[in-house]
């Protein structure tokens, strides 16, 4: 017998080695199988978390203190006690043409493209509460109040003037869109003539001398 012969391996040691290898393979297989499930759960969880977070652009109603500027594109809708200084809490709302009409406190100018249609008392003493309407393209004519904070929407004209609007000294202006297909229009000389239109004649009307204009679209 050769002196270099290898000593026999004990059967128990072989069984232990096989069992350890099998256990390792089982753990690895289970981890590989679970990876897609964990990944999907993570994505779904992330989506749910994202859905619960509101983008700043999605917020359209909030409260601020009166001592900070009103953000552009927002209007004050109510004034209440708060912020440690009397009526120092403002509720503000984002201006959105999709609403059609809104209410606002007369602390700032009426947004461009909107007009005051009614004055409903006041938000607080000395601050009127306006109902405003968006002058949407291709919409019908409507009446607006000629309050200083409101101007005729761009591309619109005043076609008649009447007393009213709930406050002394103010009037209702009937306004409509100056559409090129109308060709000529008679308008009151209380607002700028829209771009692309020229004055053909001027005479008495609109409750004032020389205040009624005949205008024509000249592309």
PDB file of C-alpha atoms in Angstrom:
ATOM      1  CA  UNK A   1       0.000   0.000   0.000  1.00  0.00           C
ATOM      2  CA  UNK A   2       1.277   3.434  -0.917  1.00  0.00           C
ATOM      3  CA  UNK A   3       2.123   5.875   1.871  1.00  0.00           C
ATOM      4  CA  UNK A   4       0.524   8.739  -0.087  1.00  0.00           C
ATOM      5  CA  UNK A   5      -3.012   7.296   0.006  1.00  0.00           C
ATOM      6  CA  UNK A   6      -5.755   9.836   1.072  1.00  0.00           C
ATOM      7  CA  UNK A   7      -7.535   9.188   4.328  1.00  0.00           C
ATOM      8  CA  UNK A   8     -11.237   8.271   3.845  1.00  0.00           C
ATOM      9  CA  UNK A   9     -13.846  11.037   4.421  1.00  0.00           C
ATOM     10  CA  UNK A  10     -16.383  10.418   7.163  1.00  0.00           C
ATOM     11  CA  UNK A  11     -19.958  10.041   5.775  1.00  0.00           C
ATOM     12  CA  UNK A  12     -21.366  12.438   8.381  1.00  0.00           C
ATOM     13  CA  UNK A  13     -19.146  15.266   7.130  1.00  0.00           C
ATOM     14  CA  UNK A  14     -20.366  14.737   3.553  1.00  0.00           C
ATOM     15  CA  UNK A  15     -23.997  14.894   4.649  1.00  0.00           C
ATOM     16  CA  UNK A  16     -23.396  18.147   6.579  1.00  0.00           C
ATOM     17  CA  UNK A  17     -21.719  19.767   3.571  1.00  0.00           C
ATOM     18  CA  UNK A  18     -24.551  18.786   1.260  1.00  0.00           C
ATOM     19  CA  UNK A  19     -27.134  20.116   3.697  1.00  0.00           C
ATOM     20  CA  UNK A  20     -25.362  23.473   4.004  1.00  0.00           C
ATOM     21  CA  UNK A  21     -25.110  23.807   0.220  1.00  0.00           C
ATOM     22  CA  UNK A  22     -28.779  22.959  -0.178  1.00  0.00           C
ATOM     23  CA  UNK A  23     -29.742  25.546   2.446  1.00  0.00           C
ATOM     24  CA  UNK A  24     -27.672  28.248   0.725  1.00  0.00           C
ATOM     25  CA  UNK A  25     -29.235  27.415  -2.656  1.00  0.00           C
ATOM     26  CA  UNK A  26     -32.713  27.567  -1.131  1.00  0.00           C
ATOM     27  CA  UNK A  27     -32.085  31.002   0.414  1.00  0.00           C
ATOM     28  CA  UNK A  28     -30.667  32.394  -2.833  1.00  0.00           C
ATOM     29  CA  UNK A  29     -33.571  31.031  -4.876  1.00  0.00           C
ATOM     30  CA  UNK A  30     -36.099  32.533  -2.481  1.00  0.00           C
ATOM     31  CA  UNK A  31     -34.373  35.931  -2.610  1.00  0.00           C
ATOM     32  CA  UNK A  32     -34.335  35.908  -6.419  1.00  0.00           C
ATOM     33  CA  UNK A  33     -38.018  34.989  -6.529  1.00  0.00           C
ATOM     34  CA  UNK A  34     -38.965  37.762  -4.109  1.00  0.00           C
ATOM     35  CA  UNK A  35     -37.038  40.549  -5.869  1.00  0.00           C
ATOM     36  CA  UNK A  36     -39.736  41.337  -8.483  1.00  0.00           C
ATOM     37  CA  UNK A  37     -42.439  41.317  -5.802  1.00  0.00           C
ATOM     38  CA  UNK A  38     -40.473  43.733  -3.628  1.00  0.00           C
ATOM     39  CA  UNK A  39     -39.759  45.977  -6.614  1.00  0.00           C
ATOM     40  CA  UNK A  40     -43.449  46.119  -7.622  1.00  0.00           C
ATOM     41  CA  UNK A  41     -44.519  46.837  -4.069  1.00  0.00           C
ATOM     42  CA  UNK A  42     -41.965  49.619  -3.876  1.00  0.00           C
ATOM     43  CA  UNK A  43     -43.203  51.216  -7.086  1.00  0.00           C
ATOM     44  CA  UNK A  44     -46.836  50.957  -6.022  1.00  0.00           C
ATOM     45  CA  UNK A  45     -46.011  52.370  -2.643  1.00  0.00           C
ATOM     46  CA  UNK A  46     -44.141  55.232  -4.287  1.00  0.00           C
ATOM     47  CA  UNK A  47     -47.083  55.941  -6.569  1.00  0.00           C
ATOM     48  CA  UNK A  48     -49.490  55.992  -3.662  1.00  0.00           C
ATOM     49  CA  UNK A  49     -47.236  58.301  -1.725  1.00  0.00           C
ATOM     50  CA  UNK A  50     -46.891  60.615  -4.702  1.00  0.00           C
ATOM     51  CA  UNK A  51     -50.662  60.699  -5.194  1.00  0.00           C
ATOM     52  CA  UNK A  52     -51.112  61.885  -1.634  1.00  0.00           C
ATOM     53  CA  UNK A  53     -48.713  64.813  -2.127  1.00  0.00           C
ATOM     54  CA  UNK A  54     -50.204  67.994  -3.574  1.00  0.00           C
ATOM     55  CA  UNK A  55     -48.218  70.001  -6.061  1.00  0.00           C
ATOM     56  CA  UNK A  56     -48.170  73.738  -5.267  1.00  0.00           C
ATOM     57  CA  UNK A  57     -49.881  74.314  -8.621  1.00  0.00           C
ATOM     58  CA  UNK A  58     -52.805  72.090  -7.592  1.00  0.00           C
ATOM     59  CA  UNK A  59     -53.693  74.223  -4.559  1.00  0.00           C
ATOM     60  CA  UNK A  60     -56.337  76.832  -5.366  1.00  0.00           C
ATOM     61  CA  UNK A  61     -57.475  77.994  -1.906  1.00  0.00           C
ATOM     62  CA  UNK A  62     -55.314  79.032   1.045  1.00  0.00           C
ATOM     63  CA  UNK A  63     -54.978  81.474   3.939  1.00  0.00           C
ATOM     64  CA  UNK A  64     -52.253  84.087   4.337  1.00  0.00           C
ATOM     65  CA  UNK A  65     -51.552  86.970   6.678  1.00  0.00           C
ATOM     66  CA  UNK A  66     -52.417  90.465   5.512  1.00  0.00           C
ATOM     67  CA  UNK A  67     -48.872  91.727   5.876  1.00  0.00           C
ATOM     68  CA  UNK A  68     -47.572  89.710   2.891  1.00  0.00           C
ATOM     69  CA  UNK A  69     -48.163  90.505  -0.818  1.00  0.00           C
ATOM     70  CA  UNK A  70     -51.030  88.803  -2.631  1.00  0.00           C
ATOM     71  CA  UNK A  71     -49.474  86.286  -5.060  1.00  0.00           C
ATOM     72  CA  UNK A  72     -49.894  87.081  -8.738  1.00  0.00           C
ATOM     73  CA  UNK A  73     -52.901  85.298 -10.211  1.00  0.00           C
ATOM     74  CA  UNK A  74     -54.743  85.132  -6.868  1.00  0.00           C
ATOM     75  CA  UNK A  75     -57.517  87.270  -5.331  1.00  0.00           C
ATOM     76  CA  UNK A  76     -58.722  87.776  -1.759  1.00  0.00           C
ATOM     77  CA  UNK A  77     -62.119  86.140  -1.207  1.00  0.00           C
ATOM     78  CA  UNK A  78     -62.658  86.839   2.501  1.00  0.00           C
ATOM     79  CA  UNK A  79     -61.108  88.782   5.370  1.00  0.00           C
ATOM     80  CA  UNK A  80     -61.235  87.500   8.950  1.00  0.00           C
ATOM     81  CA  UNK A  81     -59.657  88.037  12.335  1.00  0.00           C
ATOM     82  CA  UNK A  82     -56.277  86.405  12.702  1.00  0.00           C
ATOM     83  CA  UNK A  83     -52.515  86.715  12.371  1.00  0.00           C
ATOM     84  CA  UNK A  84     -52.469  88.694  15.625  1.00  0.00           C
ATOM     85  CA  UNK A  85     -53.725  91.988  14.195  1.00  0.00           C
ATOM     86  CA  UNK A  86     -57.495  92.433  13.952  1.00  0.00           C
ATOM     87  CA  UNK A  87     -58.780  91.477  10.501  1.00  0.00           C
ATOM     88  CA  UNK A  88     -55.364  90.274   9.451  1.00  0.00           C
ATOM     89  CA  UNK A  89     -56.217  86.891   7.923  1.00  0.00           C
ATOM     90  CA  UNK A  90     -56.938  86.679   4.188  1.00  0.00           C
ATOM     91  CA  UNK A  91     -58.488  83.741   2.386  1.00  0.00           C
ATOM     92  CA  UNK A  92     -57.183  83.802  -1.176  1.00  0.00           C
ATOM     93  CA  UNK A  93     -58.186  81.807  -4.257  1.00  0.00           C
ATOM     94  CA  UNK A  94     -56.407  81.148  -7.531  1.00  0.00           C
ATOM     95  CA  UNK A  95     -57.985  82.918 -10.530  1.00  0.00           C
ATOM     96  CA  UNK A  96     -59.235  80.243 -12.915  1.00  0.00           C
ATOM     97  CA  UNK A  97     -61.180  81.093 -16.104  1.00  0.00           C
ATOM     98  CA  UNK A  98     -62.757  77.635 -15.959  1.00  0.00           C
ATOM     99  CA  UNK A  99     -64.856  78.825 -13.004  1.00  0.00           C
ATOM    100  CA  UNK A 100     -66.640  81.393 -15.159  1.00  0.00           C
ATOM    101  CA  UNK A 101     -67.542  83.572 -12.151  1.00  0.00           C
ATOM    102  CA  UNK A 102     -65.874  84.277  -8.807  1.00  0.00           C
ATOM    103  CA  UNK A 103     -66.214  86.528  -5.783  1.00  0.00           C
ATOM    104  CA  UNK A 104     -63.368  88.745  -4.640  1.00  0.00           C
ATOM    105  CA  UNK A 105     -62.725  91.473  -2.088  1.00  0.00           C
ATOM    106  CA  UNK A 106     -61.894  94.836  -3.623  1.00  0.00           C
ATOM    107  CA  UNK A 107     -58.360  94.997  -2.239  1.00  0.00           C
ATOM    108  CA  UNK A 108     -56.640  94.493  -5.597  1.00  0.00           C
ATOM    109  CA  UNK A 109     -57.406  95.231  -9.226  1.00  0.00           C
ATOM    110  CA  UNK A 110     -59.811  92.909 -11.011  1.00  0.00           C
ATOM    111  CA  UNK A 111     -57.801  90.305 -12.970  1.00  0.00           C
ATOM    112  CA  UNK A 112     -57.205  90.992 -16.665  1.00  0.00           C
ATOM    113  CA  UNK A 113     -59.954  89.494 -18.815  1.00  0.00           C
ATOM    114  CA  UNK A 114     -62.502  89.636 -15.976  1.00  0.00           C
ATOM    115  CA  UNK A 115     -65.182  92.248 -15.208  1.00  0.00           C
ATOM    116  CA  UNK A 116     -67.262  93.155 -12.146  1.00  0.00           C
ATOM    117  CA  UNK A 117     -70.904  92.173 -12.683  1.00  0.00           C
ATOM    118  CA  UNK A 118     -72.326  92.830  -9.211  1.00  0.00           C
ATOM    119  CA  UNK A 119     -71.378  94.451  -5.903  1.00  0.00           C
ATOM    120  CA  UNK A 120     -72.490  92.393  -2.908  1.00  0.00           C
ATOM    121  CA  UNK A 121     -72.018  94.495   0.215  1.00  0.00           C
ATOM    122  CA  UNK A 122     -68.534  94.362   1.651  1.00  0.00           C
ATOM    123  CA  UNK A 123     -65.923  91.879   2.833  1.00  0.00           C
ATOM    124  CA  UNK A 124     -65.357  94.231   5.786  1.00  0.00           C
ATOM    125  CA  UNK A 125     -66.217  97.890   6.309  1.00  0.00           C
ATOM    126  CA  UNK A 126     -64.795  99.926   3.443  1.00  0.00           C
ATOM    127  CA  UNK A 127     -63.851  96.923   1.272  1.00  0.00           C
ATOM    128  CA  UNK A 128     -66.485  95.979  -1.339  1.00  0.00           C
ATOM    129  CA  UNK A 129     -67.239  92.406  -2.316  1.00  0.00           C
ATOM    130  CA  UNK A 130     -67.287  91.998  -6.091  1.00  0.00           C
ATOM    131  CA  UNK A 131     -68.799  89.276  -8.213  1.00  0.00           C
ATOM    132  CA  UNK A 132     -66.586  88.968 -11.279  1.00  0.00           C
ATOM    133  CA  UNK A 133     -67.069  87.173 -14.576  1.00  0.00           C
ATOM    134  CA  UNK A 134     -64.568  85.933 -17.140  1.00  0.00           C
ATOM    135  CA  UNK A 135     -65.028  87.354 -20.651  1.00  0.00           C
ATOM    136  CA  UNK A 136     -64.428  84.114 -22.509  1.00  0.00           C
ATOM    137  CA  UNK A 137     -63.752  84.220 -26.263  1.00  0.00           C
ATOM    138  CA  UNK A 138     -66.910  83.845 -28.366  1.00  0.00           C
ATOM    139  CA  UNK A 139     -69.165  84.268 -25.320  1.00  0.00           C
ATOM    140  CA  UNK A 140     -72.342  86.354 -25.241  1.00  0.00           C
ATOM    141  CA  UNK A 141     -72.563  89.987 -24.136  1.00  0.00           C
ATOM    142  CA  UNK A 142     -73.105  90.851 -20.464  1.00  0.00           C
ATOM    143  CA  UNK A 143     -73.294  93.848 -18.126  1.00  0.00           C
ATOM    144  CA  UNK A 144     -70.356  95.042 -16.047  1.00  0.00           C
ATOM    145  CA  UNK A 145     -70.001  97.688 -13.341  1.00  0.00           C
ATOM    146  CA  UNK A 146     -67.692 100.580 -14.173  1.00  0.00           C
ATOM    147  CA  UNK A 147     -65.893 100.473 -10.827  1.00  0.00           C
ATOM    148  CA  UNK A 148     -62.341 101.864 -10.828  1.00  0.00           C
ATOM    149  CA  UNK A 149     -60.848  98.450 -10.050  1.00  0.00           C
ATOM    150  CA  UNK A 150     -62.339  96.920 -13.202  1.00  0.00           C
ATOM    151  CA  UNK A 151     -61.696  97.672 -16.858  1.00  0.00           C
ATOM    152  CA  UNK A 152     -63.268  96.479 -20.099  1.00  0.00           C
ATOM    153  CA  UNK A 153     -61.662  93.143 -21.044  1.00  0.00           C
ATOM    154  CA  UNK A 154     -59.203  93.325 -23.984  1.00  0.00           C
ATOM    155  CA  UNK A 155     -60.949  92.951 -27.334  1.00  0.00           C
ATOM    156  CA  UNK A 156     -64.342  93.893 -25.885  1.00  0.00           C
ATOM    157  CA  UNK A 157     -66.342  97.107 -26.308  1.00  0.00           C
ATOM    158  CA  UNK A 158     -69.143  98.926 -24.482  1.00  0.00           C
ATOM    159  CA  UNK A 159     -72.375  99.067 -26.468  1.00  0.00           C
ATOM    160  CA  UNK A 160     -74.669 100.868 -23.976  1.00  0.00           C
ATOM    161  CA  UNK A 161     -74.585 102.639 -20.619  1.00  0.00           C
ATOM    162  CA  UNK A 162     -77.281 102.546 -17.909  1.00  0.00           C
ATOM    163  CA  UNK A 163     -77.596 103.574 -14.288  1.00  0.00           C
ATOM    164  CA  UNK A 164     -77.266 100.939 -11.633  1.00  0.00           C
ATOM    165  CA  UNK A 165     -74.691  98.609 -10.150  1.00  0.00           C
ATOM    166  CA  UNK A 166     -75.809  99.164  -6.568  1.00  0.00           C
ATOM    167  CA  UNK A 167     -73.551 102.093  -5.719  1.00  0.00           C
ATOM    168  CA  UNK A 168     -74.056 105.829  -6.331  1.00  0.00           C
ATOM    169  CA  UNK A 169     -71.934 107.179  -9.160  1.00  0.00           C
ATOM    170  CA  UNK A 170     -71.441 103.850 -10.905  1.00  0.00           C
ATOM    171  CA  UNK A 171     -73.233 102.474 -13.960  1.00  0.00           C
ATOM    172  CA  UNK A 172     -73.850  99.294 -15.867  1.00  0.00           C
ATOM    173  CA  UNK A 173     -71.948  98.950 -19.105  1.00  0.00           C
ATOM    174  CA  UNK A 174     -73.228  96.409 -21.613  1.00  0.00           C
ATOM    175  CA  UNK A 175     -70.152  94.855 -23.177  1.00  0.00           C
ATOM    176  CA  UNK A 176     -69.564  92.445 -26.024  1.00  0.00           C
ATOM    177  CA  UNK A 177     -66.641  91.016 -27.936  1.00  0.00           C
ATOM    178  CA  UNK A 178     -65.550  93.007 -31.005  1.00  0.00           C
ATOM    179  CA  UNK A 179     -65.529  90.219 -33.569  1.00  0.00           C
ATOM    180  CA  UNK A 180     -64.108  90.980 -37.026  1.00  0.00           C
ATOM    181  CA  UNK A 181     -66.998  89.215 -38.752  1.00  0.00           C
ATOM    182  CA  UNK A 182     -69.342  91.935 -37.432  1.00  0.00           C
ATOM    183  CA  UNK A 183     -67.729  94.422 -39.825  1.00  0.00           C
ATOM    184  CA  UNK A 184     -69.016  97.616 -38.150  1.00  0.00           C
ATOM    185  CA  UNK A 185     -70.221  98.306 -34.625  1.00  0.00           C
ATOM    186  CA  UNK A 186     -71.648 101.187 -32.614  1.00  0.00           C
ATOM    187  CA  UNK A 187     -69.829 101.545 -29.327  1.00  0.00           C
ATOM    188  CA  UNK A 188     -69.650 103.927 -26.389  1.00  0.00           C
ATOM    189  CA  UNK A 189     -66.536 106.061 -26.132  1.00  0.00           C
ATOM    190  CA  UNK A 190     -65.718 104.962 -22.587  1.00  0.00           C
ATOM    191  CA  UNK A 191     -63.111 102.301 -23.382  1.00  0.00           C
ATOM    192  CA  UNK A 192     -60.249 101.967 -25.879  1.00  0.00           C
ATOM    193  CA  UNK A 193     -61.149 100.975 -29.437  1.00  0.00           C
ATOM    194  CA  UNK A 194     -59.746  97.460 -30.006  1.00  0.00           C
ATOM    195  CA  UNK A 195     -56.707  96.954 -32.199  1.00  0.00           C
ATOM    196  CA  UNK A 196     -57.602  96.571 -35.890  1.00  0.00           C
ATOM    197  CA  UNK A 197     -60.702  98.791 -35.666  1.00  0.00           C
ATOM    198  CA  UNK A 198     -61.014 102.410 -36.859  1.00  0.00           C
ATOM    199  CA  UNK A 199     -63.540 105.153 -36.039  1.00  0.00           C
ATOM    200  CA  UNK A 200     -65.854 106.107 -38.903  1.00  0.00           C
ATOM    201  CA  UNK A 201     -68.219 108.508 -37.119  1.00  0.00           C
ATOM    202  CA  UNK A 202     -68.952 110.110 -33.763  1.00  0.00           C
ATOM    203  CA  UNK A 203     -72.266 111.462 -32.470  1.00  0.00           C
ATOM    204  CA  UNK A 204     -74.401 111.967 -29.387  1.00  0.00           C
ATOM    205  CA  UNK A 205     -75.325 108.816 -27.487  1.00  0.00           C
ATOM    206  CA  UNK A 206     -74.374 106.629 -24.523  1.00  0.00           C
ATOM    207  CA  UNK A 207     -75.846 109.337 -22.197  1.00  0.00           C
ATOM    208  CA  UNK A 208     -73.235 111.895 -23.276  1.00  0.00           C
ATOM    209  CA  UNK A 209     -72.528 114.191 -26.255  1.00  0.00           C
ATOM    210  CA  UNK A 210     -70.195 112.796 -28.905  1.00  0.00           C
ATOM    211  CA  UNK A 211     -69.891 109.545 -26.987  1.00  0.00           C
ATOM    212  CA  UNK A 212     -71.330 107.123 -29.541  1.00  0.00           C
ATOM    213  CA  UNK A 213     -68.811 105.843 -32.082  1.00  0.00           C
ATOM    214  CA  UNK A 214     -69.218 103.904 -35.278  1.00  0.00           C
ATOM    215  CA  UNK A 215     -66.205 101.646 -35.719  1.00  0.00           C
ATOM    216  CA  UNK A 216     -65.148  99.380 -38.554  1.00  0.00           C
ATOM    217  CA  UNK A 217     -62.767  96.445 -38.662  1.00  0.00           C
ATOM    218  CA  UNK A 218     -59.857  97.145 -41.002  1.00  0.00           C
ATOM    219  CA  UNK A 219     -57.455  94.178 -41.125  1.00  0.00           C
TER     220      UNK A 219
END
